Amino acid sequence: MTLIKSISGIRGTIGGHTGDTLNPLDIVKFTTAYATFIQREKGKGKSGKVVVGRDGRISGPMVRDVVCGTLVGMGYEVIDIGLATTPTTELAVRWHKADGGIIITASHNPTQWNALKLLNSEGEFLTAADGAEVLRLAEAEAFDYAPVEKLGHVTIDDTMNQQHIQSVLDLRLVDVEAIRKRKFRVCADTINSVGGIILPELFKALGVDFEILNGECTGHFAHNPEPLEKNLQGIMDKMKQGGFDLGIVVDPDVDRLAFICEDGKMFGEEYTLVSVADYVLSEEVKVRSAEGRLLPEGRKNSEKFLETFGTGDQGRTAAATVSNLSSTRALRDVTEKHGGKYTAAAVGEVNVTTKMKEVGAVIGGEGNGGVIYPESHYGRDALVGIGLFLSSLAQKGLKASELRKTFPDYQIAKNRIDLTPETDVDAILVKVKEMFAQDKEAVVNDIDGVKIDFPTKWVHLRKSNTEPIIRVYSEAQTMEEADALGKRLMQVVYDMQ
């Protein structure tokens, strides 16, 4: 089985030998290393709190008990928010003014997997340098636990889901009135995880009629939990029967979001961010063209809005967007249509958010359905994505299929190569880079694996941070062309193994 230790956390399958799987001993060691790190970073006693949330996985209660017990042993007050989405946990760190947070989720991985995702005091993922330090501390195992009189304790907080929903309703560009007037009827697949708890409450708050598929939070995932077309035949068939305006799919921890049109066809996971960005950018154009870059009514005293967008001469001259290297070119096209500037980042949420802060992006995310909207927080958030998408549909008076046709049409093929312990990934990537170095039509980018950009298509190879695979993403104007380009590069890898 598998245990993966990386700067983004620790992830593995449950059961088996220590050191080879995600087991209590490794969970204790890694949690202790994280607690040691935040003590050193923030100083003992800054708040003394760590937030812990988990998705609906079968192993979740066991992992939670080990994590919480370890943090208590380190002297922390643990704020256990229970079954909660990844973005809810991120926001809870800020709301509780905690020193950090741990999210117990393996995201889109199958049910036998679980993981610990680590957050800083802003509720954001640790930087690469901080993650590396946690790994170093874990390897050193030079830990000091709290004496009995300074042991921590666990506090239960079951209010964070409602606070998260309210924060979405309060967002400047979530048009609750327009959504309610449109009287949407949606079908949502929540994969038998925490989406089945929070999405019905969000829909009720927005005045949306709904039906939930796989809504019991049992951890027995009804299908492969990655929200790709090949895994979503059930909800697609349901949509084809009619009676719904939109299909909505989330992954087990509700940070990825995919839509299905009213006719049962995929909106396109890559186009989740594109559509939301188009709406946000169009609204930014309105704000930026207003007299003196005035703030919208009701936001004049919003510290977060001022911090993110500025005002008057402090405002940015062009709205910026960011996505990772493996995401569709359509975001670039839409951004430039609105007079904005697009920037690509290395794959990984922390890389995207770092670049967003650097360029002052008003919207960003990843082509896997991850929407990051800084006015809410710097984390992928399906609830925010739903609120913004429904606002766009409601204001434009379009069907989902009609909205999709307004965007540049690219097709992206997502393939993978399973790795063996003998695979030399670095040598493979060097070989691929050398193959295209002399191609005058190709632009080679090696900041994250190797991406080869051609005038009308691209292909990107990179080693996954979460699974023992090489991801091979390719995009062109037809799926056949995109897949052929990806398969061409995959054959190069196979020939080297």
Short mmCIF file of C-alpha atoms in Angstrom, two decimals:
data_model
loop_
_atom_site.label_atom_id
_atom_site.label_comp_id
_atom_site.label_asym_id
_atom_site.label_seq_id
_atom_site.Cartn_x
_atom_site.Cartn_y
_atom_site.Cartn_z
CA MET A 1 0.00 0.00 0.00
CA THR A 2 1.06 3.63 0.04
CA LEU A 3 2.18 6.42 2.37
CA ILE A 4 3.09 9.76 0.79
CA LYS A 5 4.82 12.44 2.84
CA SER A 6 5.07 15.81 1.15
CA ILE A 7 5.18 19.51 1.92
CA SER A 8 1.38 19.57 1.57
CA GLY A 9 0.82 16.99 4.31
CA ILE A 10 0.75 13.24 4.82
CA ARG A 11 -1.52 10.97 2.77
CA GLY A 12 -1.92 7.24 2.53
CA THR A 13 -4.09 4.16 2.64
CA ILE A 14 -5.47 2.90 5.94
CA GLY A 15 -4.21 -0.41 7.38
CA GLY A 16 -0.99 -2.36 6.97
CA HIS A 17 2.57 -1.98 8.19
CA THR A 18 3.87 1.15 9.90
CA GLY A 19 5.86 3.37 7.59
CA ASP A 20 4.05 1.95 4.55
CA THR A 21 0.50 3.19 5.20
CA LEU A 22 -1.37 5.90 7.06
CA ASN A 23 -1.48 4.44 10.56
CA PRO A 24 -1.75 5.79 14.13
CA LEU A 25 2.01 5.87 14.71
CA ASP A 26 2.69 8.01 11.64
CA ILE A 27 -0.33 10.20 12.41
CA VAL A 28 1.01 10.89 15.92
CA LYS A 29 4.49 11.68 14.61
CA PHE A 30 3.32 13.99 11.87
CA THR A 31 0.75 15.78 14.06
CA THR A 32 3.39 16.30 16.74
CA ALA A 33 5.82 17.71 14.18
CA TYR A 34 3.16 20.14 12.97
CA ALA A 35 2.29 21.21 16.54
CA THR A 36 5.99 21.71 17.28
CA PHE A 37 6.33 23.83 14.14
CA ILE A 38 3.44 26.16 14.93
CA GLN A 39 4.63 26.54 18.53
CA ARG A 40 7.99 27.70 17.26
CA GLU A 41 6.46 29.94 14.59
CA LYS A 42 3.83 31.63 16.72
CA GLY A 43 5.21 31.25 20.20
CA LYS A 44 3.61 29.18 22.91
CA GLY A 45 0.40 30.77 24.06
CA LYS A 46 -0.42 33.05 21.10
CA SER A 47 -3.87 31.52 21.00
CA GLY A 48 -3.13 27.94 21.92
CA LYS A 49 -5.84 26.75 19.48
CA VAL A 50 -5.85 24.38 16.53
CA VAL A 51 -8.98 23.74 14.45
CA VAL A 52 -9.69 20.18 13.30
CA GLY A 53 -12.30 19.25 10.69
CA ARG A 54 -12.89 16.09 8.67
CA ASP A 55 -14.75 14.79 5.65
CA GLY A 56 -17.05 11.76 5.76
CA ARG A 57 -14.50 8.98 5.25
CA ILE A 58 -14.93 5.73 7.14
CA SER A 59 -11.52 6.17 8.77
CA GLY A 60 -12.26 9.77 9.77
CA PRO A 61 -13.28 9.18 13.39
CA MET A 62 -10.18 7.08 14.06
CA VAL A 63 -7.83 9.62 12.52
CA ARG A 64 -9.61 12.49 14.31
CA ASP A 65 -9.22 10.78 17.69
CA VAL A 66 -5.48 10.28 17.14
CA VAL A 67 -4.97 13.84 15.88
CA CYS A 68 -6.98 15.46 18.66
CA GLY A 69 -5.35 13.31 21.36
CA THR A 70 -1.90 14.23 20.08
CA LEU A 71 -2.69 17.94 20.01
CA VAL A 72 -4.05 17.72 23.58
CA GLY A 73 -0.79 16.03 24.54
CA MET A 74 1.06 19.00 23.05
CA GLY A 75 -0.96 21.39 25.24
CA TYR A 76 -3.35 22.74 22.61
CA GLU A 77 -7.01 23.58 22.83
CA VAL A 78 -8.52 21.66 19.92
CA ILE A 79 -11.54 23.23 18.23
CA ASP A 80 -13.24 20.16 16.77
CA ILE A 81 -15.74 21.35 14.15
CA GLY A 82 -16.67 17.77 13.22
CA LEU A 83 -17.87 16.86 9.74
CA ALA A 84 -16.91 19.90 7.70
CA THR A 85 -15.70 20.84 4.24
CA THR A 86 -12.12 21.83 3.58
CA PRO A 87 -13.09 25.49 2.97
CA THR A 88 -15.22 25.52 6.14
CA THR A 89 -12.19 24.38 8.15
CA GLU A 90 -9.99 26.98 6.50
CA LEU A 91 -12.42 29.74 7.39
CA ALA A 92 -12.87 28.38 10.92
CA VAL A 93 -9.14 28.88 11.61
CA ARG A 94 -9.56 32.60 10.93
CA TRP A 95 -12.84 32.92 12.78
CA HIS A 96 -11.40 31.23 15.88
CA LYS A 97 -8.12 33.18 15.57
CA ALA A 98 -6.36 29.83 15.89
CA ASP A 99 -2.67 29.12 15.41
CA GLY A 100 -3.47 26.66 12.63
CA GLY A 101 -5.68 23.84 11.50
CA ILE A 102 -5.68 20.23 10.34
CA ILE A 103 -8.12 18.97 7.72
CA ILE A 104 -8.62 15.21 7.77
CA THR A 105 -9.41 14.41 4.15
CA ALA A 106 -7.88 12.69 1.14
CA SER A 107 -9.89 14.92 -1.18
CA HIS A 108 -10.71 13.04 -4.40
CA ASN A 109 -8.86 9.82 -3.46
CA PRO A 110 -10.88 6.60 -3.03
CA THR A 111 -12.38 5.59 0.30
CA GLN A 112 -9.38 3.57 1.57
CA TRP A 113 -7.27 6.75 1.58
CA ASN A 114 -7.08 9.51 4.17
CA ALA A 115 -4.76 12.43 4.80
CA LEU A 116 -3.83 15.36 7.00
CA LYS A 117 -3.80 18.76 5.30
CA LEU A 118 -2.02 21.45 7.29
CA LEU A 119 -3.04 25.10 7.64
CA ASN A 120 -1.34 28.21 8.97
CA SER A 121 -2.97 30.85 11.17
CA GLU A 122 -4.59 32.45 8.11
CA GLY A 123 -6.40 29.23 7.31
CA GLU A 124 -4.21 28.70 4.25
CA PHE A 125 -2.00 25.78 3.29
CA LEU A 126 1.60 25.87 4.47
CA THR A 127 4.21 27.22 2.09
CA ALA A 128 6.73 24.84 0.56
CA ALA A 129 9.40 25.98 3.02
CA ASP A 130 7.11 25.54 6.03
CA GLY A 131 5.96 22.13 4.82
CA ALA A 132 9.57 21.04 4.40
CA GLU A 133 10.30 22.11 7.97
CA VAL A 134 7.42 20.00 9.28
CA LEU A 135 8.83 17.02 7.40
CA ARG A 136 12.27 17.66 8.93
CA LEU A 137 10.82 17.82 12.43
CA ALA A 138 8.93 14.60 11.84
CA GLU A 139 12.08 12.80 10.78
CA ALA A 140 14.08 14.13 13.74
CA GLU A 141 11.43 13.04 16.29
CA ALA A 142 12.89 15.40 18.90
CA PHE A 143 9.54 16.14 20.52
CA ASP A 144 8.55 17.63 23.88
CA TYR A 145 5.02 16.95 25.11
CA ALA A 146 3.14 19.00 27.71
CA PRO A 147 3.30 18.08 31.41
CA VAL A 148 0.06 16.86 32.98
CA GLU A 149 -0.91 20.23 34.41
CA LYS A 150 -0.59 21.84 30.93
CA LEU A 151 -2.42 19.29 28.84
CA GLY A 152 -4.87 20.76 26.36
CA HIS A 153 -8.52 19.91 25.85
CA VAL A 154 -11.11 19.52 23.09
CA THR A 155 -13.91 22.02 22.46
CA ILE A 156 -16.75 21.10 20.10
CA ASP A 157 -18.06 23.78 17.73
CA ASP A 158 -20.94 22.78 15.44
CA THR A 159 -21.72 26.30 14.20
CA MET A 160 -19.12 26.63 11.45
CA ASN A 161 -21.26 25.25 8.60
CA GLN A 162 -23.91 27.90 9.12
CA GLN A 163 -21.30 30.61 9.47
CA HIS A 164 -19.71 29.47 6.21
CA ILE A 165 -23.06 29.61 4.41
CA GLN A 166 -23.77 33.08 5.78
CA SER A 167 -20.36 34.27 4.60
CA VAL A 168 -21.26 33.13 1.07
CA LEU A 169 -24.60 34.96 1.20
CA ASP A 170 -22.77 38.11 2.33
CA LEU A 171 -20.35 38.15 -0.62
CA ARG A 172 -20.58 41.26 -2.76
CA LEU A 173 -21.17 39.39 -6.02
CA VAL A 174 -23.49 36.66 -4.76
CA ASP A 175 -26.85 38.02 -5.91
CA VAL A 176 -29.19 36.23 -3.53
CA GLU A 177 -32.25 38.18 -4.68
CA ALA A 178 -31.67 37.30 -8.35
CA ILE A 179 -31.10 33.63 -7.50
CA ARG A 180 -34.31 33.46 -5.50
CA LYS A 181 -36.30 35.13 -8.27
CA ARG A 182 -34.98 32.64 -10.83
CA LYS A 183 -36.42 29.71 -8.79
CA PHE A 184 -33.69 27.27 -9.80
CA ARG A 185 -34.15 23.54 -9.42
CA VAL A 186 -30.86 21.66 -9.08
CA CYS A 187 -29.70 18.09 -8.68
CA ALA A 188 -26.52 17.60 -6.62
CA ASP A 189 -24.30 14.54 -6.19
CA THR A 190 -22.50 14.80 -2.84
CA ILE A 191 -20.71 11.40 -3.00
CA ASN A 192 -21.87 10.30 0.50
CA SER A 193 -19.62 12.80 2.23
CA VAL A 194 -19.87 16.22 3.87
CA GLY A 195 -21.43 17.89 0.85
CA GLY A 196 -24.61 16.04 1.77
CA ILE A 197 -24.66 17.98 5.06
CA ILE A 198 -23.86 21.53 3.96
CA LEU A 199 -25.17 21.86 0.39
CA PRO A 200 -28.85 21.34 1.29
CA GLU A 201 -28.52 24.16 3.82
CA LEU A 202 -26.88 26.41 1.23
CA PHE A 203 -29.65 25.69 -1.29
CA LYS A 204 -32.34 26.47 1.28
CA ALA A 205 -30.65 29.77 2.11
CA LEU A 206 -30.52 30.68 -1.59
CA GLY A 207 -34.12 29.69 -2.23
CA VAL A 208 -33.08 26.89 -4.59
CA ASP A 209 -35.23 23.77 -4.98
CA PHE A 210 -33.03 20.68 -4.93
CA GLU A 211 -32.65 16.93 -5.02
CA ILE A 212 -29.57 15.27 -3.53
CA LEU A 213 -28.01 12.10 -4.89
CA ASN A 214 -25.71 10.09 -2.60
CA GLY A 215 -26.53 12.46 0.24
CA GLU A 216 -25.89 10.27 3.30
CA CYS A 217 -22.54 11.09 4.89
CA THR A 218 -21.44 7.46 5.34
CA GLY A 219 -18.02 7.54 3.68
CA HIS A 220 -19.07 4.67 1.41
CA PHE A 221 -18.54 6.58 -1.82
CA ALA A 222 -21.17 5.69 -4.42
CA HIS A 223 -18.61 5.93 -7.24
CA ASN A 224 -15.05 7.06 -7.84
CA PRO A 225 -15.06 10.39 -5.97
CA GLU A 226 -13.08 12.40 -8.52
CA PRO A 227 -15.68 14.63 -10.27
CA LEU A 228 -14.78 13.60 -13.84
CA GLU A 229 -17.29 12.76 -16.57
CA LYS A 230 -16.45 9.06 -16.57
CA ASN A 231 -17.49 8.85 -12.89
CA LEU A 232 -20.74 10.82 -13.13
CA GLN A 233 -23.04 8.75 -15.31
CA GLY A 234 -25.67 8.51 -12.54
CA ILE A 235 -26.31 12.24 -12.22
CA MET A 236 -25.90 12.78 -15.97
CA ASP A 237 -28.66 10.23 -16.63
CA LYS A 238 -30.80 11.93 -13.97
CA MET A 239 -30.35 15.31 -15.66
CA LYS A 240 -31.30 13.87 -19.06
CA GLN A 241 -34.71 12.95 -17.64
CA GLY A 242 -35.47 16.68 -17.38
CA GLY A 243 -36.88 18.83 -14.62
CA PHE A 244 -33.60 20.40 -13.46
CA ASP A 245 -31.85 23.63 -14.39
CA LEU A 246 -28.41 22.49 -13.26
CA GLY A 247 -26.47 19.52 -11.99
CA ILE A 248 -23.87 20.12 -9.28
CA VAL A 249 -21.10 17.70 -8.28
CA VAL A 250 -18.57 18.08 -5.46
CA ASP A 251 -15.74 15.90 -4.23
CA PRO A 252 -15.64 14.42 -0.68
CA ASP A 253 -14.25 17.58 0.97
CA VAL A 254 -16.18 20.06 -1.21
CA ASP A 255 -13.32 22.14 -2.56
CA ARG A 256 -13.80 20.94 -6.16
CA LEU A 257 -16.89 21.74 -8.20
CA ALA A 258 -18.29 20.49 -11.49
CA PHE A 259 -21.52 21.43 -13.27
CA ILE A 260 -23.83 19.48 -15.57
CA CYS A 261 -26.08 21.29 -18.02
CA GLU A 262 -29.85 20.96 -18.04
CA ASP A 263 -29.60 18.53 -20.99
CA GLY A 264 -27.35 16.11 -19.09
CA LYS A 265 -24.11 17.12 -20.80
CA MET A 266 -21.04 18.13 -18.83
CA PHE A 267 -20.48 21.87 -18.51
CA GLY A 268 -16.80 20.97 -18.26
CA GLU A 269 -14.83 20.79 -15.04
CA GLU A 270 -12.22 23.10 -16.57
CA TYR A 271 -14.95 25.65 -17.24
CA THR A 272 -16.12 25.97 -13.63
CA LEU A 273 -13.39 28.53 -12.96
CA VAL A 274 -13.71 30.07 -16.43
CA SER A 275 -17.43 30.79 -16.01
CA VAL A 276 -17.09 32.17 -12.49
CA ALA A 277 -14.11 34.29 -13.51
CA ASP A 278 -16.02 35.71 -16.48
CA TYR A 279 -18.79 36.82 -14.12
CA VAL A 280 -16.40 38.31 -11.55
CA LEU A 281 -14.36 40.09 -14.21
CA SER A 282 -17.47 41.56 -15.83
CA GLU A 283 -18.49 42.96 -12.45
CA GLU A 284 -14.98 44.28 -11.83
CA VAL A 285 -15.13 46.16 -15.13
CA LYS A 286 -18.29 47.89 -13.89
CA VAL A 287 -16.62 48.84 -10.61
CA ARG A 288 -13.39 49.99 -12.24
CA SER A 289 -15.25 52.18 -14.72
CA ALA A 290 -17.19 53.92 -11.95
CA GLU A 291 -16.20 57.42 -10.84
CA GLY A 292 -12.96 57.47 -8.90
CA ARG A 293 -12.93 53.67 -8.56
CA LEU A 294 -15.69 53.94 -5.92
CA LEU A 295 -16.44 50.98 -3.72
CA PRO A 296 -19.83 49.29 -4.10
CA GLU A 297 -22.49 50.44 -1.66
CA GLY A 298 -22.31 48.48 1.56
CA ARG A 299 -18.60 47.70 1.15
CA LYS A 300 -17.14 51.08 1.94
CA ASN A 301 -16.12 49.94 5.41
CA SER A 302 -15.13 46.42 4.43
CA GLU A 303 -11.56 45.92 5.58
CA LYS A 304 -11.29 42.71 3.55
CA PHE A 305 -12.55 44.42 0.39
CA LEU A 306 -10.16 47.33 0.81
CA GLU A 307 -7.28 44.97 1.48
CA THR A 308 -8.05 42.87 -1.60
CA PHE A 309 -9.16 45.44 -4.17
CA GLY A 310 -7.99 48.86 -3.00
CA THR A 311 -9.83 52.12 -3.67
CA GLY A 312 -9.24 55.28 -5.66
CA ASP A 313 -5.68 55.55 -6.94
CA GLN A 314 -4.79 52.46 -4.90
CA GLY A 315 -7.04 50.32 -7.11
CA ARG A 316 -5.42 48.10 -9.70
CA THR A 317 -5.51 49.24 -13.31
CA ALA A 318 -6.41 45.80 -14.69
CA ALA A 319 -8.10 42.83 -13.10
CA ALA A 320 -5.74 39.87 -12.79
CA THR A 321 -6.46 36.15 -12.80
CA VAL A 322 -4.34 33.10 -12.04
CA SER A 323 -4.64 29.38 -12.69
CA ASN A 324 -2.11 26.57 -12.76
CA LEU A 325 -0.13 25.33 -15.74
CA SER A 326 -2.48 22.36 -16.25
CA SER A 327 -5.59 24.51 -16.62
CA THR A 328 -7.41 25.52 -19.79
CA ARG A 329 -6.36 28.44 -21.97
CA ALA A 330 -9.95 29.63 -21.86
CA LEU A 331 -9.28 31.53 -18.61
CA ARG A 332 -6.53 33.49 -20.34
CA ASP A 333 -8.86 34.29 -23.24
CA VAL A 334 -11.73 35.41 -20.99
CA THR A 335 -9.39 37.50 -18.84
CA GLU A 336 -7.95 39.31 -21.84
CA LYS A 337 -11.48 39.88 -23.23
CA HIS A 338 -12.23 41.91 -20.09
CA GLY A 339 -8.94 43.83 -20.34
CA GLY A 340 -7.29 41.86 -17.55
CA LYS A 341 -3.98 40.06 -17.23
CA TYR A 342 -3.64 36.28 -16.85
CA THR A 343 -0.72 34.56 -15.10
CA ALA A 344 0.04 30.83 -14.80
CA ALA A 345 1.37 29.27 -11.60
CA ALA A 346 2.84 25.91 -10.72
CA VAL A 347 0.30 23.22 -9.88
CA GLY A 348 -0.81 23.12 -6.25
CA GLU A 349 -3.21 25.36 -4.37
CA VAL A 350 -0.50 27.07 -2.35
CA ASN A 351 1.39 27.92 -5.55
CA VAL A 352 -1.74 29.39 -7.09
CA THR A 353 -2.62 31.47 -4.02
CA THR A 354 0.97 32.71 -3.70
CA LYS A 355 0.89 33.91 -7.29
CA MET A 356 -2.58 35.42 -6.80
CA LYS A 357 -1.30 37.53 -3.93
CA GLU A 358 1.77 38.51 -5.94
CA VAL A 359 -0.23 39.83 -8.91
CA GLY A 360 -3.31 40.97 -6.97
CA ALA A 361 -5.71 38.57 -8.67
CA VAL A 362 -9.44 39.14 -8.17
CA ILE A 363 -10.21 35.49 -8.99
CA GLY A 364 -8.15 32.36 -9.52
CA GLY A 365 -8.03 28.65 -9.00
CA GLU A 366 -7.41 25.39 -10.76
CA GLY A 367 -8.90 23.61 -13.74
CA ASN A 368 -10.00 20.72 -11.54
CA GLY A 369 -13.04 22.76 -10.53
CA GLY A 370 -11.31 24.73 -7.79
CA VAL A 371 -12.51 28.34 -7.41
CA ILE A 372 -10.48 30.72 -5.22
CA TYR A 373 -12.16 34.06 -4.56
CA PRO A 374 -10.01 36.32 -2.34
CA GLU A 375 -12.92 38.41 -1.10
CA SER A 376 -13.98 35.25 0.76
CA HIS A 377 -10.65 33.56 1.46
CA TYR A 378 -7.58 32.14 -0.25
CA GLY A 379 -8.81 28.58 -0.62
CA ARG A 380 -10.76 26.51 -3.15
CA ASP A 381 -14.40 26.71 -2.15
CA ALA A 382 -17.27 24.95 -3.92
CA LEU A 383 -19.89 26.88 -1.93
CA VAL A 384 -18.47 30.18 -3.14
CA GLY A 385 -18.31 28.79 -6.68
CA ILE A 386 -21.98 27.74 -6.54
CA GLY A 387 -23.07 31.15 -5.26
CA LEU A 388 -21.19 33.03 -7.98
CA PHE A 389 -22.23 30.65 -10.78
CA LEU A 390 -25.92 30.79 -9.89
CA SER A 391 -25.68 34.59 -9.67
CA SER A 392 -24.25 34.69 -13.19
CA LEU A 393 -26.95 32.38 -14.57
CA ALA A 394 -29.69 34.34 -12.82
CA GLN A 395 -28.52 37.75 -13.97
CA LYS A 396 -27.96 36.67 -17.58
CA GLY A 397 -31.18 34.69 -17.82
CA LEU A 398 -29.41 31.86 -19.60
CA LYS A 399 -29.56 28.09 -19.41
CA ALA A 400 -26.34 26.39 -18.37
CA SER A 401 -25.83 25.00 -21.89
CA GLU A 402 -26.30 28.48 -23.36
CA LEU A 403 -23.79 29.99 -20.94
CA ARG A 404 -21.22 27.33 -21.85
CA LYS A 405 -21.44 28.31 -25.53
CA THR A 406 -20.34 31.86 -24.72
CA PHE A 407 -16.81 30.72 -23.83
CA PRO A 408 -13.86 29.70 -26.03
CA ASP A 409 -14.13 25.99 -26.73
CA TYR A 410 -11.09 23.90 -25.87
CA GLN A 411 -10.92 20.20 -25.11
CA ILE A 412 -8.58 18.86 -22.45
CA ALA A 413 -7.50 15.24 -22.08
CA LYS A 414 -6.42 14.07 -18.63
CA ASN A 415 -4.29 10.94 -18.60
CA ARG A 416 -2.01 9.35 -16.04
CA ILE A 417 0.95 7.02 -15.88
CA ASP A 418 1.26 4.78 -12.83
CA LEU A 419 4.77 4.80 -11.39
CA THR A 420 6.87 1.92 -10.14
CA PRO A 421 9.58 2.32 -7.48
CA GLU A 422 12.15 1.99 -10.28
CA THR A 423 10.77 4.87 -12.36
CA ASP A 424 13.22 7.78 -12.67
CA VAL A 425 10.74 10.64 -13.11
CA ASP A 426 13.41 13.36 -13.25
CA ALA A 427 15.21 11.59 -16.09
CA ILE A 428 11.94 11.23 -17.98
CA LEU A 429 11.14 14.92 -17.68
CA VAL A 430 14.64 15.91 -18.79
CA LYS A 431 14.27 13.66 -21.83
CA VAL A 432 10.93 15.22 -22.75
CA LYS A 433 12.36 18.73 -22.37
CA GLU A 434 15.30 17.87 -24.62
CA MET A 435 12.98 16.45 -27.28
CA PHE A 436 11.24 19.79 -27.80
CA ALA A 437 14.05 22.23 -26.99
CA GLN A 438 14.86 22.76 -30.67
CA ASP A 439 11.26 22.89 -31.89
CA LYS A 440 10.69 26.49 -33.04
CA GLU A 441 6.93 26.21 -32.55
CA ALA A 442 7.23 24.90 -29.00
CA VAL A 443 7.64 26.96 -25.83
CA VAL A 444 8.97 24.80 -22.99
CA ASN A 445 8.18 25.68 -19.37
CA ASP A 446 9.86 23.64 -16.61
CA ILE A 447 8.79 25.45 -13.43
CA ASP A 448 6.58 22.45 -12.59
CA GLY A 449 7.37 19.27 -14.50
CA VAL A 450 7.49 20.05 -18.22
CA LYS A 451 4.86 21.92 -20.21
CA ILE A 452 5.17 22.28 -23.98
CA ASP A 453 3.07 25.07 -25.48
CA PHE A 454 2.30 25.03 -29.19
CA PRO A 455 0.34 27.76 -31.03
CA THR A 456 -2.99 25.86 -30.85
CA LYS A 457 -2.38 23.20 -28.17
CA TRP A 458 -0.27 22.23 -25.16
CA VAL A 459 0.77 19.21 -23.10
CA HIS A 460 1.93 19.12 -19.47
CA LEU A 461 3.69 16.27 -17.66
CA ARG A 462 4.27 16.42 -13.93
CA LYS A 463 4.63 14.08 -10.99
CA SER A 464 1.60 14.17 -8.69
CA ASN A 465 2.06 15.44 -5.14
CA THR A 466 -0.72 13.19 -3.85
CA GLU A 467 -0.46 9.91 -5.78
CA PRO A 468 2.37 7.75 -7.23
CA ILE A 469 1.61 8.80 -10.80
CA ILE A 470 2.67 11.16 -13.57
CA ARG A 471 -0.21 13.34 -14.68
CA VAL A 472 -0.36 13.97 -18.42
CA TYR A 473 -2.72 16.82 -19.33
CA SER A 474 -3.09 18.02 -22.91
CA GLU A 475 -5.39 20.56 -24.54
CA ALA A 476 -6.38 21.28 -28.14
CA GLN A 477 -9.41 22.33 -30.16
CA THR A 478 -10.69 18.75 -30.39
CA MET A 479 -10.58 15.92 -27.88
CA GLU A 480 -9.02 13.62 -30.47
CA GLU A 481 -6.15 16.01 -31.05
CA ALA A 482 -5.66 16.62 -27.32
CA ASP A 483 -5.67 12.92 -26.49
CA ALA A 484 -3.29 12.12 -29.34
CA LEU A 485 -0.82 14.72 -28.08
CA GLY A 486 -1.00 13.32 -24.56
CA LYS A 487 -0.60 9.73 -25.76
CA ARG A 488 2.43 10.75 -27.81
CA LEU A 489 4.18 12.00 -24.69
CA MET A 490 3.01 8.99 -22.67
CA GLN A 491 4.69 6.68 -25.17
CA VAL A 492 7.97 8.49 -24.59
CA VAL A 493 7.64 7.66 -20.88
CA TYR A 494 6.75 4.04 -21.56
CA ASP A 495 9.76 3.66 -23.84
CA MET A 496 12.06 4.80 -21.03
CA GLN A 497 10.67 2.41 -18.41
#
